[in-house]
């Protein structure tokens, strides 16, 4: 059995303020999942917390690039240091976010070690960059573009290691069927499966085929990124962008379980769930159950 280490990465630096004068509540994700006894239920080791810098947009204006960029870059290095240590020790890192920009910490850590793939289970591709949008600014919606070298150098080329991921080593699951990023992803030959395609092909079968494609000798392993907004808002309303048409729990469960089951999978990060939007904790309990179920059955 592999050793699971739970590490908190409670950063909200990559999201826009939900309202003037407020900060995104996803930094409470880790605490909420810990309240669901996720560490004890997994029999996991305690990895502690990587404390993020203060959320401060300062005098940022549209057109200035990614806001909180300097803070995100610092945090990415610090988080990468911790993740790198666990992966080198042969431990499975379960990283509790935070917004999706924490995935940069995993990507940088693994790039330091070798060549790794990414299986991203997310309601959107998070592939916004200056080549396809005038709205660049929030790294939480841009982390895949940044990790594949499409972004400002202070984030996409930390330590001169960019791109952290090769396009051909990325797999995407869970975009809504009408997502406009499908056209660009197809042109770049980045494999992706929308919600409708996952249902048509079967979540477990699709995940098994994906795992086989990531177990190639060219890769040293792969990481799994889980964004809670891949779930339909009927069961997961507590996210910053609750778009209809998402996966249901009995569809996500076999997908996630199969993706993390391979010994070549070295870690999983969980992002975007916002306890401020879940006053009775129902959505948080569901998310904890899905993560625990996937890792205990893997």
Short mmCIF file of C-alpha atoms in Angstrom, two decimals:
data_model
loop_
_atom_site.label_atom_id
_atom_site.label_comp_id
_atom_site.label_asym_id
_atom_site.label_seq_id
_atom_site.Cartn_x
_atom_site.Cartn_y
_atom_site.Cartn_z
CA UNK A 1 0.00 0.00 0.00
CA UNK A 2 1.24 3.49 -0.79
CA UNK A 3 1.76 6.10 1.86
CA UNK A 4 -0.57 9.08 1.51
CA UNK A 5 0.51 12.44 2.90
CA UNK A 6 -2.09 15.21 3.23
CA UNK A 7 -0.74 18.71 2.63
CA UNK A 8 -2.77 21.92 2.85
CA UNK A 9 -2.30 24.60 0.18
CA UNK A 10 -4.97 27.15 1.16
CA UNK A 11 -4.19 29.76 -1.47
CA UNK A 12 -6.89 31.89 -3.09
CA UNK A 13 -4.41 34.12 -4.93
CA UNK A 14 -5.59 33.02 -8.37
CA UNK A 15 -9.26 34.01 -8.14
CA UNK A 16 -11.04 37.30 -8.67
CA UNK A 17 -12.81 38.82 -5.64
CA UNK A 18 -16.40 37.51 -5.50
CA UNK A 19 -17.52 41.00 -4.53
CA UNK A 20 -15.74 44.31 -3.86
CA UNK A 21 -13.80 44.21 -0.62
CA UNK A 22 -14.09 40.42 -0.19
CA UNK A 23 -11.76 37.51 -0.87
CA UNK A 24 -12.59 34.08 -2.35
CA UNK A 25 -13.49 31.56 0.34
CA UNK A 26 -11.84 28.54 -1.29
CA UNK A 27 -8.89 29.01 1.07
CA UNK A 28 -11.14 27.28 3.63
CA UNK A 29 -11.35 24.09 1.53
CA UNK A 30 -8.62 22.26 3.37
CA UNK A 31 -10.08 23.00 6.78
CA UNK A 32 -13.54 21.90 5.67
CA UNK A 33 -12.28 18.57 4.31
CA UNK A 34 -10.28 18.02 7.46
CA UNK A 35 -13.51 18.51 9.42
CA UNK A 36 -14.78 15.55 7.41
CA UNK A 37 -11.91 13.52 8.95
CA UNK A 38 -10.27 12.99 5.59
CA UNK A 39 -6.83 12.35 7.11
CA UNK A 40 -8.02 9.71 9.55
CA UNK A 41 -10.33 8.05 7.02
CA UNK A 42 -7.41 7.63 4.63
CA UNK A 43 -4.96 6.54 7.31
CA UNK A 44 -2.76 9.30 5.90
CA UNK A 45 0.29 11.03 7.28
CA UNK A 46 0.17 14.70 8.25
CA UNK A 47 1.95 16.96 5.78
CA UNK A 48 1.12 20.27 7.43
CA UNK A 49 0.30 23.57 5.76
CA UNK A 50 2.00 25.73 3.15
CA UNK A 51 0.85 29.18 4.22
CA UNK A 52 0.13 31.50 1.28
CA UNK A 53 0.99 35.20 1.00
CA UNK A 54 -1.75 37.74 1.73
CA UNK A 55 -4.42 38.22 -0.92
CA UNK A 56 -3.90 41.77 -2.17
CA UNK A 57 -4.73 43.06 -5.65
CA UNK A 58 -3.02 46.35 -4.83
CA UNK A 59 -3.31 48.80 -7.71
CA UNK A 60 -3.69 46.08 -10.36
CA UNK A 61 -5.65 47.09 -13.44
CA UNK A 62 -6.90 45.05 -16.42
CA UNK A 63 -4.05 44.77 -18.88
CA UNK A 64 -1.40 44.45 -16.16
CA UNK A 65 -1.11 40.69 -16.62
CA UNK A 66 -1.89 38.20 -13.86
CA UNK A 67 -2.82 39.78 -10.54
CA UNK A 68 -0.97 38.55 -7.44
CA UNK A 69 1.68 37.23 -9.87
CA UNK A 70 4.67 37.84 -7.62
CA UNK A 71 2.91 36.24 -4.67
CA UNK A 72 1.79 33.27 -6.78
CA UNK A 73 5.35 32.76 -8.04
CA UNK A 74 6.71 32.74 -4.47
CA UNK A 75 4.01 30.38 -3.33
CA UNK A 76 4.53 28.08 -6.30
CA UNK A 77 8.20 27.65 -5.38
CA UNK A 78 7.44 27.00 -1.71
CA UNK A 79 4.66 24.53 -2.47
CA UNK A 80 6.86 22.83 -5.06
CA UNK A 81 9.58 22.33 -2.45
CA UNK A 82 7.15 20.44 -0.23
CA UNK A 83 5.56 18.37 -2.98
CA UNK A 84 8.95 17.50 -4.46
CA UNK A 85 10.11 16.12 -1.12
CA UNK A 86 7.10 13.85 -0.77
CA UNK A 87 7.29 12.55 -4.34
CA UNK A 88 11.02 11.84 -4.08
CA UNK A 89 10.30 9.94 -0.86
CA UNK A 90 7.85 7.72 -2.73
CA UNK A 91 4.83 9.17 -0.93
CA UNK A 92 1.51 10.00 -2.58
CA UNK A 93 0.78 13.70 -2.08
CA UNK A 94 -2.84 14.70 -1.50
CA UNK A 95 -2.86 18.50 -1.70
CA UNK A 96 -5.93 20.31 -0.39
CA UNK A 97 -6.39 23.77 -1.96
CA UNK A 98 -7.08 26.50 -2.63
CA UNK A 99 -7.83 27.65 -6.11
CA UNK A 100 -6.51 26.01 -9.27
CA UNK A 101 -3.30 28.04 -9.32
CA UNK A 102 -1.92 25.63 -6.69
CA UNK A 103 -1.54 23.12 -9.51
CA UNK A 104 1.48 25.15 -10.63
CA UNK A 105 3.25 24.05 -7.46
CA UNK A 106 2.80 20.41 -8.39
CA UNK A 107 3.77 21.04 -12.02
CA UNK A 108 6.99 22.82 -11.03
CA UNK A 109 7.87 20.16 -8.45
CA UNK A 110 7.50 17.36 -10.96
CA UNK A 111 9.36 19.25 -13.67
CA UNK A 112 12.33 19.47 -11.29
CA UNK A 113 12.29 15.68 -11.00
CA UNK A 114 11.66 14.66 -14.59
CA UNK A 115 8.89 14.48 -17.15
CA UNK A 116 5.38 14.00 -15.81
CA UNK A 117 1.88 14.06 -17.22
CA UNK A 118 -1.31 15.65 -15.94
CA UNK A 119 -4.86 14.32 -15.84
CA UNK A 120 -7.07 17.33 -15.09
CA UNK A 121 -10.67 16.71 -14.02
CA UNK A 122 -12.16 20.17 -14.31
CA UNK A 123 -15.32 21.87 -15.50
CA UNK A 124 -13.21 24.11 -17.72
CA UNK A 125 -9.84 23.80 -19.41
CA UNK A 126 -8.29 26.74 -17.51
CA UNK A 127 -6.50 27.50 -20.76
CA UNK A 128 -7.00 31.25 -20.99
CA UNK A 129 -3.94 33.09 -22.32
CA UNK A 130 -3.12 36.21 -24.29
CA UNK A 131 -3.34 34.30 -27.55
CA UNK A 132 -7.03 33.50 -27.09
CA UNK A 133 -8.38 36.12 -24.68
CA UNK A 134 -8.21 39.77 -23.71
CA UNK A 135 -9.23 38.88 -20.16
CA UNK A 136 -6.02 37.41 -18.75
CA UNK A 137 -5.60 38.22 -15.08
CA UNK A 138 -6.76 35.40 -12.80
CA UNK A 139 -4.27 32.52 -12.66
CA UNK A 140 -6.95 30.19 -11.31
CA UNK A 141 -8.47 30.13 -14.79
CA UNK A 142 -5.14 30.08 -16.58
CA UNK A 143 -2.96 27.54 -14.80
CA UNK A 144 -2.93 24.96 -17.59
CA UNK A 145 -1.95 27.60 -20.14
CA UNK A 146 0.78 28.81 -17.77
CA UNK A 147 2.05 25.30 -17.04
CA UNK A 148 2.34 24.53 -20.76
CA UNK A 149 4.37 27.70 -21.37
CA UNK A 150 1.61 30.10 -22.42
CA UNK A 151 1.88 32.92 -19.96
CA UNK A 152 4.09 35.62 -18.53
CA UNK A 153 7.60 34.36 -17.80
CA UNK A 154 7.55 35.07 -14.06
CA UNK A 155 4.91 32.32 -13.75
CA UNK A 156 5.46 30.09 -16.78
CA UNK A 157 9.26 29.85 -16.58
CA UNK A 158 10.10 29.74 -12.88
CA UNK A 159 13.69 28.56 -12.35
CA UNK A 160 14.05 28.43 -16.14
CA UNK A 161 12.11 25.15 -16.18
CA UNK A 162 9.15 26.13 -18.34
CA UNK A 163 7.12 24.70 -19.81
CA UNK A 164 6.46 22.43 -16.85
CA UNK A 165 4.13 20.23 -18.93
CA UNK A 166 4.24 19.21 -22.58
CA UNK A 167 0.97 19.50 -24.48
CA UNK A 168 1.07 15.82 -25.39
CA UNK A 169 1.36 14.83 -21.72
CA UNK A 170 -1.93 16.50 -20.70
CA UNK A 171 -5.37 14.87 -20.52
CA UNK A 172 -8.55 16.84 -19.74
CA UNK A 173 -11.90 15.59 -18.45
CA UNK A 174 -15.20 17.26 -17.63
CA UNK A 175 -15.45 20.39 -19.73
CA UNK A 176 -19.03 21.30 -20.54
CA UNK A 177 -20.14 20.13 -23.97
CA UNK A 178 -20.35 23.66 -25.36
CA UNK A 179 -16.91 24.76 -24.11
CA UNK A 180 -15.24 26.92 -26.76
CA UNK A 181 -11.72 25.77 -25.76
CA UNK A 182 -12.36 22.46 -27.53
CA UNK A 183 -11.37 23.98 -30.88
CA UNK A 184 -7.95 25.18 -29.69
CA UNK A 185 -7.28 22.01 -27.71
CA UNK A 186 -8.04 19.89 -30.76
CA UNK A 187 -5.68 21.98 -32.88
CA UNK A 188 -2.96 21.46 -30.27
CA UNK A 189 -3.78 17.74 -30.06
CA UNK A 190 -4.40 17.94 -26.31
CA UNK A 191 -6.73 15.00 -25.55
CA UNK A 192 -9.94 16.03 -23.83
CA UNK A 193 -13.33 14.58 -23.03
CA UNK A 194 -16.43 16.65 -22.34
CA UNK A 195 -19.17 15.57 -19.97
CA UNK A 196 -21.20 14.19 -22.87
CA UNK A 197 -18.25 12.23 -24.19
CA UNK A 198 -17.49 10.79 -20.76
CA UNK A 199 -21.08 9.57 -20.58
CA UNK A 200 -20.97 8.14 -24.09
CA UNK A 201 -17.68 6.31 -23.62
CA UNK A 202 -18.05 5.34 -19.97
CA UNK A 203 -16.08 7.03 -17.20
CA UNK A 204 -14.14 3.97 -16.03
CA UNK A 205 -13.30 2.77 -19.54
CA UNK A 206 -12.14 6.21 -20.60
CA UNK A 207 -10.03 6.59 -17.47
CA UNK A 208 -8.44 3.15 -17.98
CA UNK A 209 -7.45 4.07 -21.52
CA UNK A 210 -6.04 7.35 -20.26
CA UNK A 211 -3.99 5.66 -17.56
CA UNK A 212 -2.52 3.31 -20.16
CA UNK A 213 -1.55 6.30 -22.29
CA UNK A 214 0.17 7.94 -19.32
CA UNK A 215 2.05 4.81 -18.26
CA UNK A 216 4.40 5.23 -21.22
CA UNK A 217 8.16 4.88 -20.64
CA UNK A 218 8.55 8.48 -21.80
CA UNK A 219 6.91 9.68 -18.58
CA UNK A 220 8.16 9.31 -15.03
CA UNK A 221 4.57 9.42 -13.77
CA UNK A 222 1.59 11.73 -13.67
CA UNK A 223 -0.45 13.97 -11.40
CA UNK A 224 -4.24 14.32 -11.06
CA UNK A 225 -5.93 17.70 -10.66
CA UNK A 226 -9.52 17.78 -9.37
CA UNK A 227 -11.60 20.95 -9.54
CA UNK A 228 -14.91 20.64 -7.66
CA UNK A 229 -16.68 22.55 -10.42
CA UNK A 230 -16.52 19.46 -12.63
CA UNK A 231 -19.58 18.38 -10.65
CA UNK A 232 -23.02 19.63 -11.60
CA UNK A 233 -24.22 22.54 -9.42
CA UNK A 234 -27.22 20.44 -8.38
CA UNK A 235 -24.78 18.57 -6.12
CA UNK A 236 -21.86 21.04 -5.95
CA UNK A 237 -23.13 24.63 -5.90
CA UNK A 238 -20.26 25.82 -3.68
CA UNK A 239 -17.84 26.90 -6.42
CA UNK A 240 -17.05 30.26 -8.00
CA UNK A 241 -18.45 29.30 -11.43
CA UNK A 242 -21.31 26.80 -11.01
CA UNK A 243 -22.13 25.89 -14.63
CA UNK A 244 -24.95 23.50 -15.46
CA UNK A 245 -24.24 20.27 -17.29
CA UNK A 246 -21.55 18.83 -15.03
CA UNK A 247 -20.80 15.30 -13.92
CA UNK A 248 -22.83 13.59 -11.23
CA UNK A 249 -21.15 11.85 -8.27
CA UNK A 250 -21.64 8.32 -9.65
CA UNK A 251 -19.90 9.45 -12.84
CA UNK A 252 -17.00 11.23 -11.18
CA UNK A 253 -16.35 8.41 -8.71
CA UNK A 254 -15.19 5.73 -11.21
CA UNK A 255 -13.30 8.31 -13.26
CA UNK A 256 -11.33 9.59 -10.29
CA UNK A 257 -10.82 6.17 -8.74
CA UNK A 258 -9.36 4.76 -11.94
CA UNK A 259 -7.09 7.75 -12.56
CA UNK A 260 -5.48 7.57 -9.11
CA UNK A 261 -5.26 3.77 -9.05
CA UNK A 262 -2.04 3.50 -11.06
CA UNK A 263 1.25 3.29 -9.15
CA UNK A 264 2.51 5.85 -11.68
CA UNK A 265 0.10 8.43 -10.22
CA UNK A 266 2.13 10.39 -7.67
CA UNK A 267 -0.40 12.85 -6.32
CA UNK A 268 -3.78 14.55 -6.39
CA UNK A 269 -4.80 18.11 -5.68
CA UNK A 270 -8.35 19.23 -4.81
CA UNK A 271 -9.47 22.77 -5.58
CA UNK A 272 -12.20 25.45 -5.77
CA UNK A 273 -14.78 24.16 -3.27
CA UNK A 274 -15.82 27.21 -1.21
CA UNK A 275 -17.23 26.49 2.26
CA UNK A 276 -18.66 30.01 2.42
CA UNK A 277 -21.15 28.90 -0.23
CA UNK A 278 -22.00 25.65 1.59
CA UNK A 279 -23.48 26.65 4.97
CA UNK A 280 -24.73 23.17 5.86
CA UNK A 281 -21.56 21.41 4.68
CA UNK A 282 -23.40 19.01 2.36
CA UNK A 283 -21.25 19.71 -0.69
CA UNK A 284 -18.05 19.46 1.36
CA UNK A 285 -19.11 16.10 2.75
CA UNK A 286 -19.77 14.85 -0.79
CA UNK A 287 -16.36 16.04 -2.00
CA UNK A 288 -14.60 14.37 0.94
CA UNK A 289 -16.48 11.13 0.29
CA UNK A 290 -15.46 11.15 -3.37
CA UNK A 291 -11.78 11.74 -2.58
CA UNK A 292 -11.68 9.17 0.22
CA UNK A 293 -13.56 6.63 -1.88
CA UNK A 294 -11.21 7.07 -4.83
CA UNK A 295 -8.03 6.71 -2.80
CA UNK A 296 -9.20 3.89 -0.55
CA UNK A 297 -10.36 1.79 -3.48
CA UNK A 298 -7.34 2.59 -5.67
#
